[in-house]
Coordinates of C-alpha atoms and ligand atoms in Angstrom, one line a residue:
M1 CA -2.4 26.8 14.8
P2 CA -4.2 24.1 16.1
A3 CA -2.5 21.1 14.5
V4 CA 1.2 20.6 13.9
V5 CA 2.9 17.7 12.5
L6 CA 6.4 17.0 13.5
V7 CA 8.4 14.9 11.2
G8 CA 12.1 13.7 11.3
A9 CA 13.8 15.3 8.3
Q10 CA 16.8 13.0 7.9
W11 CA 17.0 9.3 8.8
G12 CA 15.5 9.3 12.1
D13 CA 17.1 10.0 15.6
E14 CA 17.0 13.7 15.3
G15 CA 15.9 14.3 18.8
K16 CA 12.1 14.3 18.1
G17 CA 11.3 12.8 21.6
K18 CA 12.6 16.2 23.2
I19 CA 11.0 18.5 20.6
T20 CA 7.8 16.6 21.1
D21 CA 7.8 16.8 24.7
Y22 CA 8.7 20.5 24.4
L23 CA 5.7 21.1 22.3
A24 CA 3.5 18.7 24.0
E25 CA 3.4 21.1 27.0
Q26 CA 1.0 23.4 24.8
A27 CA -0.8 20.7 23.0
D28 CA -4.1 18.9 24.2
L29 CA -3.4 16.0 22.3
V30 CA -0.3 14.1 21.1
V31 CA -0.6 11.7 18.5
R32 CA 1.6 8.8 17.1
Y33 CA 0.6 8.0 13.6
Q34 CA 3.0 5.2 12.3
G35 CA 6.0 2.9 12.9
G36 CA 5.8 0.9 16.1
N37 CA 8.5 0.2 18.7
N38 CA 11.3 0.3 16.1
A39 CA 11.2 4.0 17.6
G40 CA 13.0 5.0 20.5
H41 CA 12.3 8.7 22.0
T42 CA 14.5 9.7 24.8
V43 CA 13.1 12.3 26.8
Q44 CA 14.8 14.2 29.6
V45 CA 13.0 15.8 32.5
G46 CA 15.0 17.1 35.2
E47 CA 17.7 14.3 36.1
E48 CA 15.3 11.6 35.1
E49 CA 15.4 10.1 31.5
F50 CA 12.6 8.4 30.0
K51 CA 12.9 5.8 26.8
L52 CA 9.8 5.7 25.0
H53 CA 9.1 3.3 22.1
L54 CA 5.2 3.4 21.7
V55 CA 3.7 5.7 23.9
P56 CA 3.5 9.3 22.5
S57 CA 6.1 11.7 24.6
G58 CA 3.1 13.9 25.9
I59 CA 2.3 11.3 28.4
L60 CA 5.1 12.9 30.7
Y61 CA 2.7 15.8 31.1
P62 CA -0.4 15.2 33.2
G63 CA -3.8 15.9 31.6
K64 CA -2.8 15.4 27.9
T65 CA -4.6 12.7 25.7
C66 CA -2.1 10.7 23.9
I67 CA -3.0 8.5 21.0
I68 CA -1.5 5.5 19.3
G69 CA -3.2 6.1 16.0
N70 CA -4.4 3.5 13.5
G71 CA -1.3 3.8 11.3
V72 CA 0.8 2.3 14.2
V73 CA 1.7 -1.3 14.4
V74 CA 1.4 -2.3 17.9
D75 CA 3.3 -5.1 20.0
P76 CA 0.9 -5.5 22.7
G77 CA 3.4 -6.9 25.2
V78 CA 5.9 -4.1 24.6
L79 CA 2.9 -1.5 25.2
V80 CA 2.0 -3.3 28.5
Q81 CA 5.4 -3.2 29.7
E82 CA 6.0 0.5 28.7
L83 CA 2.7 1.4 30.5
E84 CA 3.8 -0.4 33.6
E85 CA 7.1 0.9 33.6
L86 CA 5.8 4.5 33.3
Q87 CA 3.2 3.8 36.3
R88 CA 6.1 2.4 38.4
R89 CA 7.8 5.6 37.9
G90 CA 4.8 7.8 38.9
I91 CA 3.5 8.8 35.5
D92 CA -0.1 9.1 35.2
T93 CA -1.1 7.1 32.0
S94 CA -4.8 7.6 32.1
G95 CA -4.8 9.8 29.1
L96 CA -3.6 7.1 26.8
R97 CA -5.9 5.7 24.0
L98 CA -5.3 3.0 21.4
S99 CA -6.8 2.9 18.1
L100 CA -9.5 0.1 17.3
R101 CA -7.9 -0.1 13.8
A102 CA -4.1 -0.5 14.7
H103 CA -2.7 -3.7 13.6
L104 CA -0.9 -5.9 15.9
I105 CA 2.6 -7.3 15.9
L106 CA 2.6 -11.1 16.6
P107 CA 5.5 -13.3 17.7
Y108 CA 5.7 -14.8 14.2
H109 CA 6.4 -11.2 12.7
K110 CA 9.4 -11.0 14.9
S111 CA 10.8 -14.4 14.0
L112 CA 10.2 -13.4 10.4
D113 CA 11.8 -10.1 10.7
A114 CA 15.1 -12.0 12.2
A115 CA 14.8 -14.8 9.7
E116 CA 14.4 -12.5 6.5
E117 CA 17.3 -10.3 7.6
E118 CA 19.7 -13.3 8.1
R119 CA 18.6 -14.8 4.6
R120 CA 19.4 -11.3 3.1
G121 CA 23.1 -11.7 4.2
A122 CA 25.2 -9.0 3.0
G123 CA 22.2 -7.4 1.5
R124 CA 20.4 -7.0 5.1
L125 CA 18.5 -3.8 5.7
G126 CA 19.6 -3.6 9.2
T127 CA 16.2 -3.6 10.6
T128 CA 15.5 -3.3 14.3
G129 CA 14.2 -6.8 14.5
R130 CA 10.9 -5.8 16.1
G131 CA 8.7 -7.5 13.4
I132 CA 7.6 -4.2 11.9
G133 CA 8.0 -4.9 8.3
P134 CA 6.2 -8.4 8.5
A135 CA 3.2 -6.7 10.3
Y136 CA 3.1 -4.1 7.6
V137 CA 3.2 -6.7 4.9
D138 CA 0.1 -8.5 6.5
K139 CA -1.7 -5.3 6.7
V140 CA -1.2 -4.6 3.0
A141 CA -2.0 -8.2 2.2
R142 CA -5.1 -7.7 3.9
T143 CA -4.5 -10.7 6.4
G144 CA -3.5 -8.4 9.6
I145 CA -5.0 -9.0 12.8
R146 CA -6.1 -5.4 14.4
V147 CA -6.7 -4.3 17.9
C148 CA -10.6 -4.6 17.5
D149 CA -10.0 -8.2 16.8
L150 CA -8.0 -8.8 19.9
L151 CA -11.0 -7.5 21.7
D152 CA -13.2 -10.4 20.5
P153 CA -11.7 -13.5 21.6
E154 CA -13.5 -15.8 19.0
E155 CA -12.5 -13.4 16.2
F156 CA -9.1 -13.3 17.3
R157 CA -8.8 -17.1 17.4
Q158 CA -10.2 -17.6 14.0
K159 CA -7.8 -15.0 12.4
L160 CA -5.0 -16.2 14.5
A161 CA -5.5 -19.9 13.4
R162 CA -5.8 -19.0 9.7
N163 CA -2.6 -16.9 9.9
L164 CA -0.6 -19.3 11.9
K165 CA -1.2 -22.1 9.2
E166 CA 0.6 -20.2 6.7
K167 CA 3.2 -18.5 8.9
N168 CA 4.3 -21.9 10.7
E169 CA 4.6 -23.3 7.3
I170 CA 6.8 -20.7 6.1
L171 CA 8.9 -20.6 9.4
T172 CA 9.1 -24.2 9.7
R173 CA 9.8 -25.1 5.8
I174 CA 11.8 -22.2 4.6
Y175 CA 13.7 -21.1 7.8
G176 CA 14.0 -24.2 10.0
H177 CA 12.2 -22.6 12.8
P178 CA 10.1 -24.7 15.2
G179 CA 6.9 -22.6 14.6
Y180 CA 4.3 -21.5 16.9
S181 CA 1.5 -23.0 19.1
L182 CA -1.9 -21.2 18.6
E183 CA -3.0 -21.9 22.4
E184 CA 0.3 -20.4 23.5
I185 CA -0.1 -17.1 21.5
L186 CA -3.8 -16.9 22.5
E187 CA -3.2 -17.1 26.1
E188 CA -0.4 -14.5 25.8
Y189 CA -2.3 -12.3 23.7
L190 CA -5.7 -12.4 25.6
A191 CA -4.1 -11.4 28.7
Y192 CA -2.7 -8.3 26.9
A193 CA -6.5 -7.7 25.9
W194 CA -7.5 -7.8 29.1
K195 CA -5.0 -5.2 30.3
L196 CA -5.4 -2.8 27.1
R197 CA -9.2 -2.9 26.6
P198 CA -9.8 0.3 28.8
L199 CA -7.5 2.3 26.4
V200 CA -9.0 1.2 23.2
A201 CA -11.0 3.8 21.2
D202 CA -11.9 5.1 17.8
T203 CA -9.1 7.6 18.1
G204 CA -9.8 9.1 14.7
R205 CA -13.2 10.5 15.9
L206 CA -11.2 11.7 19.2
V207 CA -8.8 13.7 17.0
N208 CA -11.4 15.1 14.6
D209 CA -13.8 16.2 17.5
A210 CA -10.6 17.6 19.4
L211 CA -9.8 19.8 16.1
R212 CA -13.4 20.7 15.8
A213 CA -13.4 22.1 19.2
G214 CA -10.3 24.1 18.5
K215 CA -7.9 22.2 20.7
K216 CA -4.2 21.8 19.8
V217 CA -3.2 18.7 18.4
L218 CA 0.6 17.5 17.8
F219 CA 1.3 14.6 15.6
E220 CA 4.4 13.0 16.4
G221 CA 6.2 11.3 13.4
A222 CA 8.5 8.5 14.3
Q223 CA 11.6 7.6 12.3
G224 CA 12.5 10.2 9.6
T225 CA 12.0 11.3 5.9
L226 CA 14.8 9.2 4.4
L227 CA 13.3 6.0 6.2
D228 CA 9.8 6.7 4.6
L229 CA 8.7 3.8 2.4
D230 CA 8.2 6.1 -0.7
Q231 CA 10.3 9.2 -0.2
G232 CA 13.3 7.6 1.5
T233 CA 16.2 5.4 0.5
Y234 CA 14.3 2.5 -0.7
P235 CA 14.9 -0.3 0.2
Y236 CA 16.9 0.8 3.2
V237 CA 13.7 2.1 4.7
T238 CA 10.9 1.3 7.3
S239 CA 7.6 -0.1 6.3
S240 CA 5.6 2.9 7.1
Y241 CA 5.2 6.6 6.0
P242 CA 6.9 9.0 8.6
V243 CA 6.3 11.9 6.1
A244 CA 3.8 14.4 7.0
G245 CA 1.2 12.9 4.8
G246 CA 1.3 10.0 6.9
A247 CA -0.1 11.6 9.7
C248 CA -3.5 12.0 7.9
V249 CA -3.5 8.3 6.9
G250 CA -2.3 7.1 10.3
A251 CA -4.3 9.1 12.4
G252 CA -7.7 9.4 10.4
V253 CA -7.8 13.2 9.5
G254 CA -7.8 15.0 6.2
P255 CA -4.8 17.0 4.9
T256 CA -6.9 20.2 5.4
A257 CA -6.7 19.9 9.0
I258 CA -2.8 20.5 9.1
D259 CA -1.9 23.9 9.9
A260 CA 2.0 23.4 10.1
V261 CA 4.7 20.8 9.5
I262 CA 8.2 21.2 11.5
G263 CA 11.0 19.1 10.3
V264 CA 13.2 18.0 13.1
V265 CA 16.8 18.4 12.0
K266 CA 19.9 17.3 13.9
A267 CA 22.6 19.8 13.5
Y268 CA 24.8 16.9 11.8
T269 CA 23.6 13.7 10.3
T270 CA 23.4 10.1 11.7
R271 CA 22.0 6.9 10.2
V272 CA 21.6 3.4 11.7
G273 CA 21.3 0.4 9.7
E274 CA 22.6 0.0 6.1
G275 CA 22.6 2.0 2.9
P276 CA 24.5 5.0 1.4
F277 CA 25.1 8.0 3.2
P278 CA 27.2 10.8 1.3
S279 CA 28.1 13.0 4.0
E280 CA 29.3 10.3 6.3
A281 CA 32.5 10.9 8.1
R282 CA 34.4 8.1 8.5
D283 CA 37.1 9.7 10.3
A284 CA 38.0 11.3 13.8
T285 CA 35.1 13.9 13.2
G286 CA 32.5 10.8 12.8
D287 CA 34.0 9.3 16.2
Y288 CA 33.9 12.7 17.8
L289 CA 30.1 13.3 16.8
R290 CA 29.2 9.8 18.1
R291 CA 30.9 10.4 21.4
R292 CA 29.7 14.0 22.1
G293 CA 26.2 13.3 20.8
A294 CA 25.9 9.9 22.6
E295 CA 25.1 8.5 19.1
F296 CA 23.9 4.9 20.0
G297 CA 20.4 3.5 19.3
T298 CA 17.7 3.9 21.9
T299 CA 15.9 0.7 20.6
T300 CA 19.1 -1.5 19.7
G301 CA 22.0 0.2 21.4
R302 CA 23.8 0.2 17.9
P303 CA 26.4 2.7 17.4
R304 CA 25.0 5.2 14.8
R305 CA 27.1 6.3 11.5
C306 CA 27.7 10.0 11.9
G307 CA 28.3 12.9 9.5
W308 CA 28.0 16.5 8.5
L309 CA 24.8 18.3 7.9
D310 CA 23.4 17.5 4.3
A311 CA 21.3 20.4 3.0
V312 CA 20.2 18.3 -0.1
I313 CA 18.6 15.8 2.3
L314 CA 17.0 18.6 4.0
R315 CA 15.5 20.4 0.7
H316 CA 14.2 17.0 -0.1
A317 CA 12.5 16.9 3.3
V318 CA 11.3 20.4 2.8
E319 CA 9.5 19.5 -0.5
V320 CA 8.0 15.8 0.4
N321 CA 6.7 17.1 3.8
G322 CA 5.6 20.6 2.9
L323 CA 7.9 21.7 6.0
T324 CA 6.9 25.3 7.2
G325 CA 9.7 25.3 9.7
M326 CA 12.6 23.5 11.3
A327 CA 13.6 22.4 15.0
L328 CA 17.2 22.2 15.1
T329 CA 18.5 19.8 17.7
K330 CA 21.8 18.8 19.3
V331 CA 23.4 22.1 18.2
D332 CA 25.7 21.9 21.5
V333 CA 27.4 18.9 20.2
L334 CA 29.1 21.1 17.6
T335 CA 30.4 23.3 19.8
G336 CA 34.4 23.4 19.6
L337 CA 34.3 21.9 16.3
S338 CA 35.7 24.3 13.5
P339 CA 35.4 24.7 10.7
L340 CA 32.1 23.2 10.3
R341 CA 31.1 21.6 7.0
I342 CA 27.5 21.7 5.3
C343 CA 27.1 19.5 2.4
T344 CA 25.3 21.9 -0.3
A345 CA 25.0 19.6 -3.3
Y346 CA 26.5 16.2 -4.8
R347 CA 28.9 15.4 -7.5
Y348 CA 27.9 12.7 -9.6
K349 CA 30.2 11.6 -12.6
G350 CA 31.5 15.0 -12.8
E351 CA 27.8 16.8 -12.7
V352 CA 26.6 18.7 -9.7
L353 CA 23.3 17.3 -8.3
R354 CA 21.4 19.7 -6.2
E355 CA 18.2 17.3 -5.7
F356 CA 18.1 14.1 -3.8
P357 CA 18.5 11.2 -6.3
A358 CA 15.9 8.5 -6.2
S359 CA 18.4 5.7 -7.4
L360 CA 20.5 4.1 -4.6
K361 CA 23.1 3.2 -7.4
V362 CA 23.3 7.0 -8.0
L363 CA 23.4 7.9 -4.4
Q364 CA 26.1 5.5 -3.8
E365 CA 28.4 7.3 -6.1
C366 CA 27.5 10.8 -4.9
E367 CA 30.5 12.5 -3.5
P368 CA 29.4 15.4 -1.0
I369 CA 30.4 19.1 -2.2
Y370 CA 31.0 20.9 1.1
E371 CA 30.9 24.6 2.2
E372 CA 32.8 25.4 5.3
V373 CA 31.6 27.7 7.9
P374 CA 33.5 28.8 10.9
G375 CA 32.4 27.3 14.5
W376 CA 32.0 28.7 17.8
E377 CA 33.9 27.8 21.0
E378 CA 31.4 29.3 23.7
D379 CA 29.3 26.9 25.8
I380 CA 25.6 27.4 24.5
T381 CA 23.9 25.1 26.8
G382 CA 22.7 27.9 28.9
A383 CA 21.3 30.1 26.0
R384 CA 17.5 30.6 26.1
S385 CA 17.1 33.1 23.4
L386 CA 18.7 33.8 20.0
A387 CA 20.4 36.7 21.1
E388 CA 22.3 34.5 23.8
L389 CA 23.8 32.2 21.1
P390 CA 27.4 33.1 19.9
A391 CA 27.7 34.9 16.6
G392 CA 29.2 31.7 15.0
C393 CA 26.4 29.8 16.0
R394 CA 23.8 32.1 14.7
A395 CA 25.6 32.6 11.5
Y396 CA 25.7 28.7 11.1
I397 CA 21.8 28.7 11.4
R398 CA 21.4 31.7 9.2
R399 CA 23.4 29.8 6.6
L400 CA 21.2 26.6 7.1
E401 CA 18.1 28.6 6.7
E402 CA 19.3 30.0 3.4
L403 CA 20.3 26.6 2.0
V404 CA 17.1 25.0 2.7
G405 CA 14.6 27.8 2.4
V406 CA 12.4 27.4 5.7
P407 CA 13.2 28.9 9.1
V408 CA 14.4 27.6 12.3
D409 CA 11.4 27.9 14.7
I410 CA 13.2 25.9 17.9
I411 CA 16.8 25.4 18.8
A412 CA 17.7 22.6 21.2
V413 CA 21.0 23.4 23.1
G414 CA 21.1 20.4 25.4
P415 CA 19.1 17.5 26.3
R416 CA 17.0 18.9 29.2
R417 CA 13.5 20.3 28.9
D418 CA 14.6 24.0 29.6
Q419 CA 17.8 23.8 27.4
T420 CA 15.6 25.1 24.3
V421 CA 15.4 28.4 22.3
A422 CA 12.1 29.0 20.9
V423 CA 12.4 31.4 18.0
R424 CA 8.5 31.3 17.1
D425 CA 5.7 30.2 19.1
L426 CA 4.2 27.4 16.9
F427 CA 0.8 26.9 18.5
S428 CA -0.2 30.6 18.6
R429 CA 1.6 31.8 15.4
Ligands
LIG501 P1 12.6 -1.6 10.7 O1 11.8 -0.3 10.9 O2 12.9 -2.2 12.0 O3 11.9 -2.6 9.6 O4 14.1 -1.1 10.1 C1 14.3 -0.6 8.7 C2 15.2 0.5 8.9 O5 14.9 1.6 9.6 C3 16.5 0.1 9.4 O6 17.7 0.7 8.7 C4 16.3 0.6 10.8 O7 17.7 0.8 11.6 C5 15.8 1.9 10.4 N1 15.0 2.4 11.6 C6 13.7 2.1 12.2 N2 13.2 2.8 13.1 C7 14.1 3.6 13.4 C8 14.2 4.7 14.2 O8 13.4 4.9 15.1 N3 15.4 5.5 14.1 C9 16.4 5.4 13.2 N4 16.4 4.2 12.4 C10 15.2 3.6 12.6

């Protein structure tokens, strides 16, 4: 199993950082393929906690090649800062590579993100404000500026001057923003270019060479299936493709290269930002999950909306990603909560829906249909095999597998690296 894609199966924040970190130990290359510093992956190594936004979690192991692929939008200031912080904490970052083809986030993207959100008023999307959407808009409009342009000062100046003319007009005339000076951005960004130049590479070639050489490659998705531009709860989505297919587009490999796709599933559901969420628990259970699960955004610090596990969402994730298995995270958060509920279908205008609807208007009116299962009281944070999990916990996992139709391959029973139960060995299966 040389190539494994890891994707969020819900609305992001499923604990992908921990699972990537766990699988990265066995991988030779770890590749980010979409999104940007809207992501926040928390990884606990011993007593130390790392919060990564752009750099793949594999960086925490020495000797791995970590790639920021062409599908990622890169805020170079954030990348430089993240690298310097890792180096300060003694992490070897020499294995990091940045795609020549990745698009840049520029200061005006961040201002536009904030201004557009403000203008949406009650209809705001709840973006992370990092300029992600406006940067992808420029990419699709074919006016984006890429890492390869940043390395060529004359090219960068020309493209930036052309873009600034338009962006300053929009910012000043529509949004009352003072606009940006060409020279200031140039000075700031060319300083980043100088620092990032040694990392820049044709990363698609690196990944394909590694695959040909039989190396193990882990594609690390950010956000989640329901935040996918096409398969998610549009328009309450991010502007990229977190689904497994995004790994091909955003890393520069063909679909035939992928051997396994693992959906990271949190044992309950959370969502940040706006939009419908049928199994949301707006009661004491929601507060309990938020507190026990420390459900506050890694990137923005916002409290996450919390609710029960939703099998309708997970069946959608199985289909649109071609999931071969699941990694179930934060199972320990459910300890002591009984009975547990799993949403198995939705009720919409008296009808039972088993498939995830495309229309948000429909989703908004969906009532969850719950199945109740007994919980467990025993502490599971010390379990390292299925047999060490209490019967109630094993039954919950079995029921989830039946409802969703794919096996659970990995179970996280705590935040630390070692607090993991490997049901199957993914890279050598
Ligand atoms: P954007 O990606 O900043 O444009 O935000 C669009 C939507 O995606 C908002 O609802 C964000 O809260 C959500 N979002 C973006 N990145 C993440 C993430 O890493 N985890 C969870 N939600 C995210």
